[in-house]
PDB file of C-alpha atoms in Angstrom:
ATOM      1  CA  UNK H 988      66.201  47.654 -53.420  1.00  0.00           C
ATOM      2  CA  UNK H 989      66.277  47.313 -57.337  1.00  0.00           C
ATOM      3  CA  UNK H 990      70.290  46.961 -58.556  1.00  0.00           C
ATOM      4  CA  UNK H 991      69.117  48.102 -62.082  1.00  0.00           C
ATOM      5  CA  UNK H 992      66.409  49.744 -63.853  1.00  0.00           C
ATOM      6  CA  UNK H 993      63.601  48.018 -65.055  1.00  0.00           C
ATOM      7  CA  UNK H 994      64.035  45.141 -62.574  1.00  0.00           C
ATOM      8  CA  UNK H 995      61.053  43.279 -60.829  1.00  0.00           C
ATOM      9  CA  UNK H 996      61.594  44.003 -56.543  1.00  0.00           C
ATOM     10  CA  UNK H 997      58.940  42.232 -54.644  1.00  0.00           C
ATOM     11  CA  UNK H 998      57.979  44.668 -51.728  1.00  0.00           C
ATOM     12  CA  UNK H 999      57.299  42.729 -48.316  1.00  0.00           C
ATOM     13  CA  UNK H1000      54.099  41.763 -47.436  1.00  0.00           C
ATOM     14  CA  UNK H1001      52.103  39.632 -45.185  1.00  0.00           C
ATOM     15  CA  UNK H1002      48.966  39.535 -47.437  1.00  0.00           C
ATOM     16  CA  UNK H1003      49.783  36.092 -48.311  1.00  0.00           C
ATOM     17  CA  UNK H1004      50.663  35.039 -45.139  1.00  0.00           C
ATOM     18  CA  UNK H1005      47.384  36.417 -43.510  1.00  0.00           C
ATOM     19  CA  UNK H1006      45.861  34.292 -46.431  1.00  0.00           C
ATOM     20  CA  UNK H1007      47.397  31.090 -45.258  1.00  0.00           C
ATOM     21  CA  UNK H1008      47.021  31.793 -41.897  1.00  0.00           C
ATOM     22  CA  UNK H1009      43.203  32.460 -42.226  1.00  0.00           C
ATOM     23  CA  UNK H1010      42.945  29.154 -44.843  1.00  0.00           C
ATOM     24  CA  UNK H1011      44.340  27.204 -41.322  1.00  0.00           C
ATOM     25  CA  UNK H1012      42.588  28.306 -38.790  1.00  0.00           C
ATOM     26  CA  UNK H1013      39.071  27.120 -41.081  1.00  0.00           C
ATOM     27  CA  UNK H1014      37.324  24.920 -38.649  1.00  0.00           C
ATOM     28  CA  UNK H1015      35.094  21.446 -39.143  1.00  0.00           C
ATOM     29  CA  UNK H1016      32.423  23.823 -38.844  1.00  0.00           C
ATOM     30  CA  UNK H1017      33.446  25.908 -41.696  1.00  0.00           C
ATOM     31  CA  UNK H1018      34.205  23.783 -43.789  1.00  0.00           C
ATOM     32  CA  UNK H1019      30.746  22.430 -43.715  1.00  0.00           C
ATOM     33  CA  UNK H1020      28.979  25.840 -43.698  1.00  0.00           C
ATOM     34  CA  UNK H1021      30.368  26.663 -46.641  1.00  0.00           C
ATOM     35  CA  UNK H1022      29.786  23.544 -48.681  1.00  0.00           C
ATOM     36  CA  UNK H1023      26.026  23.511 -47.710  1.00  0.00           C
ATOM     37  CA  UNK H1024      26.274  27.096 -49.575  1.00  0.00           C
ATOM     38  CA  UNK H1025      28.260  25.099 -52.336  1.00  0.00           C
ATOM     39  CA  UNK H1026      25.001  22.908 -52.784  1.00  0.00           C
ATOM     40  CA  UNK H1027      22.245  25.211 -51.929  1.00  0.00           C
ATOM     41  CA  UNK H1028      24.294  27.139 -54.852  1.00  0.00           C
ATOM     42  CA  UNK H1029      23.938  24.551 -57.308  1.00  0.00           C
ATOM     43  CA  UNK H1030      22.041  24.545 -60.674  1.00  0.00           C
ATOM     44  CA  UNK H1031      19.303  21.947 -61.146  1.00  0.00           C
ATOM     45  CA  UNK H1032      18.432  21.616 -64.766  1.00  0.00           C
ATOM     46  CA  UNK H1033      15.450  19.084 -64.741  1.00  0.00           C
ATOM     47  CA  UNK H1034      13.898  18.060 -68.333  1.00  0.00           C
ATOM     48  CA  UNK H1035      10.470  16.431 -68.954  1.00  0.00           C
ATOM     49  CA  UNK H1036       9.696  14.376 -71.928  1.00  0.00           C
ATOM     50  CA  UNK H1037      12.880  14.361 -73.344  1.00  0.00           C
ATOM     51  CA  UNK H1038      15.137  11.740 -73.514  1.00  0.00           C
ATOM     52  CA  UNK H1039      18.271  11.575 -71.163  1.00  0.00           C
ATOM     53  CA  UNK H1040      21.017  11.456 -73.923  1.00  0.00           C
ATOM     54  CA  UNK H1041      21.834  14.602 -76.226  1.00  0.00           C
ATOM     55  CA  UNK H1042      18.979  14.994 -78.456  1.00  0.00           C
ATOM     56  CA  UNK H1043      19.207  16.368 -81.806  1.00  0.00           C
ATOM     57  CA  UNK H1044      18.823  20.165 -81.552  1.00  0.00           C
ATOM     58  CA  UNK H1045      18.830  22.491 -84.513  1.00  0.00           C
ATOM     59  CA  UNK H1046      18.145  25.873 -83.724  1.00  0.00           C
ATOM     60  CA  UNK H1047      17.988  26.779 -79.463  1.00  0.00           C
ATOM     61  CA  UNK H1048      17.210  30.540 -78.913  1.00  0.00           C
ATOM     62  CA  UNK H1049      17.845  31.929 -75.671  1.00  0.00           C
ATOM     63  CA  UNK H1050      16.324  35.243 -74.213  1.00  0.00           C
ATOM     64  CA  UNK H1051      17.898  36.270 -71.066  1.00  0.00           C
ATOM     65  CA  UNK H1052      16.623  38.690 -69.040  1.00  0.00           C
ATOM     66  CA  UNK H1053      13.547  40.564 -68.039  1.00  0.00           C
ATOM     67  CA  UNK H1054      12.724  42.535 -71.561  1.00  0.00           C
ATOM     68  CA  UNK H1055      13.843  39.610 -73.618  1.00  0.00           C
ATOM     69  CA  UNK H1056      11.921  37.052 -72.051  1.00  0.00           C
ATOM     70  CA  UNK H1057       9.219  39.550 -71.953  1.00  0.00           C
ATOM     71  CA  UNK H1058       9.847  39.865 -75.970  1.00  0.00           C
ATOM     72  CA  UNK H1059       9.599  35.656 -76.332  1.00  0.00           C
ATOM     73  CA  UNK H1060       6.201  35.938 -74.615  1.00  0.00           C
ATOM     74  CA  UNK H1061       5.033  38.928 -77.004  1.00  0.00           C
ATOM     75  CA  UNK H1062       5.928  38.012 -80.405  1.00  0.00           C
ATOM     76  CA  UNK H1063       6.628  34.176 -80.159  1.00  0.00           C
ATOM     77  CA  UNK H1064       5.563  32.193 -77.816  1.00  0.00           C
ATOM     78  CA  UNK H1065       2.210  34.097 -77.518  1.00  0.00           C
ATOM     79  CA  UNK H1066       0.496  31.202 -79.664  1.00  0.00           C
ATOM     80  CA  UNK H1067      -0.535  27.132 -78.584  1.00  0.00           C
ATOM     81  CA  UNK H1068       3.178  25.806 -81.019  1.00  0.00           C
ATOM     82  CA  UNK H1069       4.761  25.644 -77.488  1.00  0.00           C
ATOM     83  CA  UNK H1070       4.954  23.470 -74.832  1.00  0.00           C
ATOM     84  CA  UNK H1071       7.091  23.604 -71.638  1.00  0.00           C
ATOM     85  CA  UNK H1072       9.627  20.878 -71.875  1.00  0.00           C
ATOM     86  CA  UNK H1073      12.037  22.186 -69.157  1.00  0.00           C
ATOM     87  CA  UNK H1074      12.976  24.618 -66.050  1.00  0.00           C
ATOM     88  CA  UNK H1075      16.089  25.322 -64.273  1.00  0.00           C
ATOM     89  CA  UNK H1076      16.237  25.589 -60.693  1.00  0.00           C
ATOM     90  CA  UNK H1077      18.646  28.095 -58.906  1.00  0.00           C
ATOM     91  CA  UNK H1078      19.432  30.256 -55.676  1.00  0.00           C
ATOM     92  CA  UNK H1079      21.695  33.279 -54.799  1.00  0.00           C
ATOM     93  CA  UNK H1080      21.378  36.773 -53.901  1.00  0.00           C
ATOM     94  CA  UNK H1081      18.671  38.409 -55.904  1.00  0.00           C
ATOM     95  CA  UNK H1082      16.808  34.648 -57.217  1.00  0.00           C
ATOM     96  CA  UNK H1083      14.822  32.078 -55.134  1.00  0.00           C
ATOM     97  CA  UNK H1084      13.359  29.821 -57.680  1.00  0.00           C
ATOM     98  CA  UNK H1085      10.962  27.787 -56.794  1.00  0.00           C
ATOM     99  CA  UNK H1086      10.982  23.959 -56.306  1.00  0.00           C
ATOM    100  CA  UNK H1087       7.914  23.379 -58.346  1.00  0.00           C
ATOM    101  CA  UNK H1088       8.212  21.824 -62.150  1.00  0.00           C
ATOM    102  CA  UNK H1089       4.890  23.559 -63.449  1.00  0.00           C
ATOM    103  CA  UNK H1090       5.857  27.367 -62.630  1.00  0.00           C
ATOM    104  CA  UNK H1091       3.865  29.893 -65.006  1.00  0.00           C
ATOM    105  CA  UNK H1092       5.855  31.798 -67.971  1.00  0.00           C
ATOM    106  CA  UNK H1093       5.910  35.263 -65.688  1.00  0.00           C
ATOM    107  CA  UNK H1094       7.394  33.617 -62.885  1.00  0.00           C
ATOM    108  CA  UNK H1095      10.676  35.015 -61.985  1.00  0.00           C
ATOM    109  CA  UNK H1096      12.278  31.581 -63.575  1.00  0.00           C
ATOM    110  CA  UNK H1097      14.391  30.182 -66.157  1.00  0.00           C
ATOM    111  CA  UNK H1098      12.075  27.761 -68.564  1.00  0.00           C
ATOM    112  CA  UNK H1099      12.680  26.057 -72.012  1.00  0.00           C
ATOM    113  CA  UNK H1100       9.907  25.768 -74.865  1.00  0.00           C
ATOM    114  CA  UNK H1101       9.679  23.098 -77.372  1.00  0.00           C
ATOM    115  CA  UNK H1102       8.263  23.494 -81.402  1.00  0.00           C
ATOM    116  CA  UNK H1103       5.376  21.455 -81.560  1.00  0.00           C
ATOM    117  CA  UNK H1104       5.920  21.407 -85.091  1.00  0.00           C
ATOM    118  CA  UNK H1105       9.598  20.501 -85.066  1.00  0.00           C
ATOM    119  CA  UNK H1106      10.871  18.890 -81.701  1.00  0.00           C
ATOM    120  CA  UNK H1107      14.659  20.353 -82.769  1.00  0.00           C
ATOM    121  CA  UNK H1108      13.619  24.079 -82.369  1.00  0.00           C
ATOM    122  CA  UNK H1109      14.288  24.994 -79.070  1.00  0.00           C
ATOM    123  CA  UNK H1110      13.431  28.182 -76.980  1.00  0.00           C
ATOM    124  CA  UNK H1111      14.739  29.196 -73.367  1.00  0.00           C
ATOM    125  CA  UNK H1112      12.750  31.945 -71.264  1.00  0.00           C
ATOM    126  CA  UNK H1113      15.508  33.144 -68.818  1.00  0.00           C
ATOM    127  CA  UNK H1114      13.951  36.219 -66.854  1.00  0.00           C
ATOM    128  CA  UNK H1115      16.210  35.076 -63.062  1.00  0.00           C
ATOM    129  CA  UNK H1116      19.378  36.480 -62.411  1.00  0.00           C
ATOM    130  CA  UNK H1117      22.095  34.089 -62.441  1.00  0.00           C
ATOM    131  CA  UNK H1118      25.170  34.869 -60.578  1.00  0.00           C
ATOM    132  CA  UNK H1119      29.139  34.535 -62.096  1.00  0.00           C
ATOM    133  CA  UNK H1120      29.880  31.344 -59.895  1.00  0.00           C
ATOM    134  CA  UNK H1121      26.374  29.740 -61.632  1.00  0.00           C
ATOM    135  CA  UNK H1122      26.968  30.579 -65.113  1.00  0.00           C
ATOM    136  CA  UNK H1123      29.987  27.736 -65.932  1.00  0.00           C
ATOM    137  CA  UNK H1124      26.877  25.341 -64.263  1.00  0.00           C
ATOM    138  CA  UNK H1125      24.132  26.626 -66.278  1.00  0.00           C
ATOM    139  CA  UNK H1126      25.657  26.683 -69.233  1.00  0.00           C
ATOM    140  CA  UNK H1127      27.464  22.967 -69.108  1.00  0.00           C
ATOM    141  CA  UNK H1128      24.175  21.551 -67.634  1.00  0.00           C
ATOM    142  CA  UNK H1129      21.908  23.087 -70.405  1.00  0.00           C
ATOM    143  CA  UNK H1130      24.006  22.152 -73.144  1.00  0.00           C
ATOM    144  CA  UNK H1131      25.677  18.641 -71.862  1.00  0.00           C
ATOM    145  CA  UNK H1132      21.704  17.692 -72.970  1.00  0.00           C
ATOM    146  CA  UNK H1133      22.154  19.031 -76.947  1.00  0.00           C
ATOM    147  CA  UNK H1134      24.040  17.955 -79.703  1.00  0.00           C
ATOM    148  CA  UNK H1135      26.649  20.211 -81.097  1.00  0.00           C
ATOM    149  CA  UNK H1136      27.032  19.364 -84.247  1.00  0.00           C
ATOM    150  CA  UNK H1137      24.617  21.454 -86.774  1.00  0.00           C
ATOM    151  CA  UNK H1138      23.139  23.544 -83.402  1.00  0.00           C
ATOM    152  CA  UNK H1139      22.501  27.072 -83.773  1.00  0.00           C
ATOM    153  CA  UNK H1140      22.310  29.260 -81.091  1.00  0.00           C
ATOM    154  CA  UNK H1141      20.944  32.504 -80.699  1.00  0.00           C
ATOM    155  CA  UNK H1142      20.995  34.801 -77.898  1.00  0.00           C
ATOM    156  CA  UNK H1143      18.731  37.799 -77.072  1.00  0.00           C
ATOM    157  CA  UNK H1144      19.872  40.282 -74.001  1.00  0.00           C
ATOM    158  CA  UNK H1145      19.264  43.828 -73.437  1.00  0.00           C
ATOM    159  CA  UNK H1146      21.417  46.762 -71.668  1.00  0.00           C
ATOM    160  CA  UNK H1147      20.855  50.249 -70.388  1.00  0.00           C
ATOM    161  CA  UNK H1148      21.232  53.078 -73.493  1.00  0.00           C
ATOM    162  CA  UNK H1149      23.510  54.647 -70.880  1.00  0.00           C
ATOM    163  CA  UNK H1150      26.058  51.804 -71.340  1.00  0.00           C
ATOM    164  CA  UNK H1151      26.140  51.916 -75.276  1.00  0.00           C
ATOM    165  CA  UNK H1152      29.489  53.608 -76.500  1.00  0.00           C
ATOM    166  CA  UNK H1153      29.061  55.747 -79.284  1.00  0.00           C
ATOM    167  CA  UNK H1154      30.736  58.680 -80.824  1.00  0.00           C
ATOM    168  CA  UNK H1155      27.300  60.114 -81.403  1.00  0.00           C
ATOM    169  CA  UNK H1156      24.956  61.291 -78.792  1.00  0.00           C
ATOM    170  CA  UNK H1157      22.913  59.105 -77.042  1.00  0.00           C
ATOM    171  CA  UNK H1158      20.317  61.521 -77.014  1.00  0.00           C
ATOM    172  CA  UNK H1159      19.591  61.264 -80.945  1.00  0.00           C
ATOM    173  CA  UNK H1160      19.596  57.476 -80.894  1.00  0.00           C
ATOM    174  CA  UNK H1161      16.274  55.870 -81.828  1.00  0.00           C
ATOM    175  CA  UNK H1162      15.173  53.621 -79.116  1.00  0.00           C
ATOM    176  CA  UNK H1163      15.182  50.779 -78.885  1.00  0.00           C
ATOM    177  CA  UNK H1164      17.907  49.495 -81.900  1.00  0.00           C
ATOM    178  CA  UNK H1165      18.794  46.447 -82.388  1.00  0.00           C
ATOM    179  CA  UNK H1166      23.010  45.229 -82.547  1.00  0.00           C
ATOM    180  CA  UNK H1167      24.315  41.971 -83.201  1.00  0.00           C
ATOM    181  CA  UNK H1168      27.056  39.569 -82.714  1.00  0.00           C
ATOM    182  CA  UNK H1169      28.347  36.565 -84.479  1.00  0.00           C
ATOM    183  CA  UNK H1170      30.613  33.903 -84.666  1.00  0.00           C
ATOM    184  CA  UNK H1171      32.925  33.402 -87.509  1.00  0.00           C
ATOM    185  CA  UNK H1172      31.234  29.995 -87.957  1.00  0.00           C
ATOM    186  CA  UNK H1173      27.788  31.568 -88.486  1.00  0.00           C
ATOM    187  CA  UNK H1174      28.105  32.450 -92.211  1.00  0.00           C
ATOM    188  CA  UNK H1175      23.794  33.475 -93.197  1.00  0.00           C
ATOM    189  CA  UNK H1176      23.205  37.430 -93.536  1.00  0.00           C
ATOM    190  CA  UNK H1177      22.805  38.882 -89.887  1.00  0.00           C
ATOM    191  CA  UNK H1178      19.651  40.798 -89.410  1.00  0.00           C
ATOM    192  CA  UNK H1179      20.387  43.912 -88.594  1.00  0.00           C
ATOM    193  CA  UNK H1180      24.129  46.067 -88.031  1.00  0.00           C
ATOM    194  CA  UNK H1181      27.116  44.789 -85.796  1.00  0.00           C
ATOM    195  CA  UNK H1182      27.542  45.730 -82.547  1.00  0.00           C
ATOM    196  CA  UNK H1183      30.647  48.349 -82.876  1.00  0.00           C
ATOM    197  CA  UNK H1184      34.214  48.323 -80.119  1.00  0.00           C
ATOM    198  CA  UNK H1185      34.538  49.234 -77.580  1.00  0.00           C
ATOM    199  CA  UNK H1186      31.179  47.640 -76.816  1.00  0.00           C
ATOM    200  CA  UNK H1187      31.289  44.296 -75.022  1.00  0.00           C
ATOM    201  CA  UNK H1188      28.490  41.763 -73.733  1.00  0.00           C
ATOM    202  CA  UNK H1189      28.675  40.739 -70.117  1.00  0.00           C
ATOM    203  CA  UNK H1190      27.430  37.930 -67.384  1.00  0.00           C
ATOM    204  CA  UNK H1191      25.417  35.094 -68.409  1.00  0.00           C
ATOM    205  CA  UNK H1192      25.063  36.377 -72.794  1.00  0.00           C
ATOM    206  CA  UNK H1193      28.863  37.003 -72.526  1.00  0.00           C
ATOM    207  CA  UNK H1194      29.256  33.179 -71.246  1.00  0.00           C
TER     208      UNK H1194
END
């Protein structure tokens, strides 16, 4: 029982304890079940015909998700400047890539494109879902292979209308619009308006 207002009274509970209790009683066999799903949920970035060290990288853009990707393979990549220099490998709930290196672009898979024309242009074709616990992995794995310093990234993701917060209706929008967001380190002219609050980005664009 609190002795004066405002004061912090921890109520009784054996949440904790059930916790502990359950953390315990984990068995051998457990423990090995569930780092086999610890591996199996590992991301494999694998590279060809790039060196293993960071590699200067001036411009990477990254289209995640079905229409984006979809949008690479329309208006960019739609053209012989390419060529496949990469693929991640994942597994979880809603993705089974597959083990195979030379995949086609409308797989349900994660690849990266290189310029022809200028080896430090960059492109990543990410159309597989990639759950919270992978995104930390995917994102150290894929960048631990770039240089920082001068890289500029950009990121292309889509989302429902029905999520867009807006003071006007929804229902006189044009669609499809474009929004943007930017660092304060990116200082060129943005290409079309800022995405307004309350609006956020989420999963995998987000990280």
């Amino acid at each position: 029982m609190a002795t004066f207002f405002g004061e912090v009274v921890v109520a009784p509970s054996r949440a904790g304890l059930d916790e502990e209790e359950e953390e315990r009683e984990e068995t051998p066999e457990d423990r090995q079940i569930r780092r086999e799903l610890e591996k199996k949920r590992e991301v494999d970035v694998l590279w060809s015909g790039l060196a293993p060290e960071p590699w200067a990288c001036s411009r990477f853009v990254v289209a995640i998700g079905r229409n984006a990707a979809a949008f690479l393979s329309s208006f960019i990549l739609d053209s012989v400047c390419w060529e496949v220099v990469g693929v991640v490998r994942l597994w979880n709930e809603w993705c089974r890539t597959s083990s195979a290196t030379n995949v086609l672009p409308t797989d349900s898979f994660c690849l990266f494109y290189r310029l022809i024309s200028d080896p430090t242009v960059l492109l990543c074709q990410c159309s597989c879902y990639v759950a919270e616990d992978q995104q930390f992995q995917w994102l150290e794995k894929v960048f631990g292979s770039m240089q920082k310093e001068g890289l500029q990234v950009t990121i292309l993701s889509t989302c429902p209308l029905a999520d867009y917060k807006t003071q006007e209706s929804t229902l006189t929008l044009a669609s499809p619009f474009l929004k943007a967001l930017k660092t304060k380190e990116f200082q060129e002219q943005v290409c079309c308006p800022l995405l307004e609050q309350p609006n956020i980005v989420r999963d995998l664009p987000a990280a």
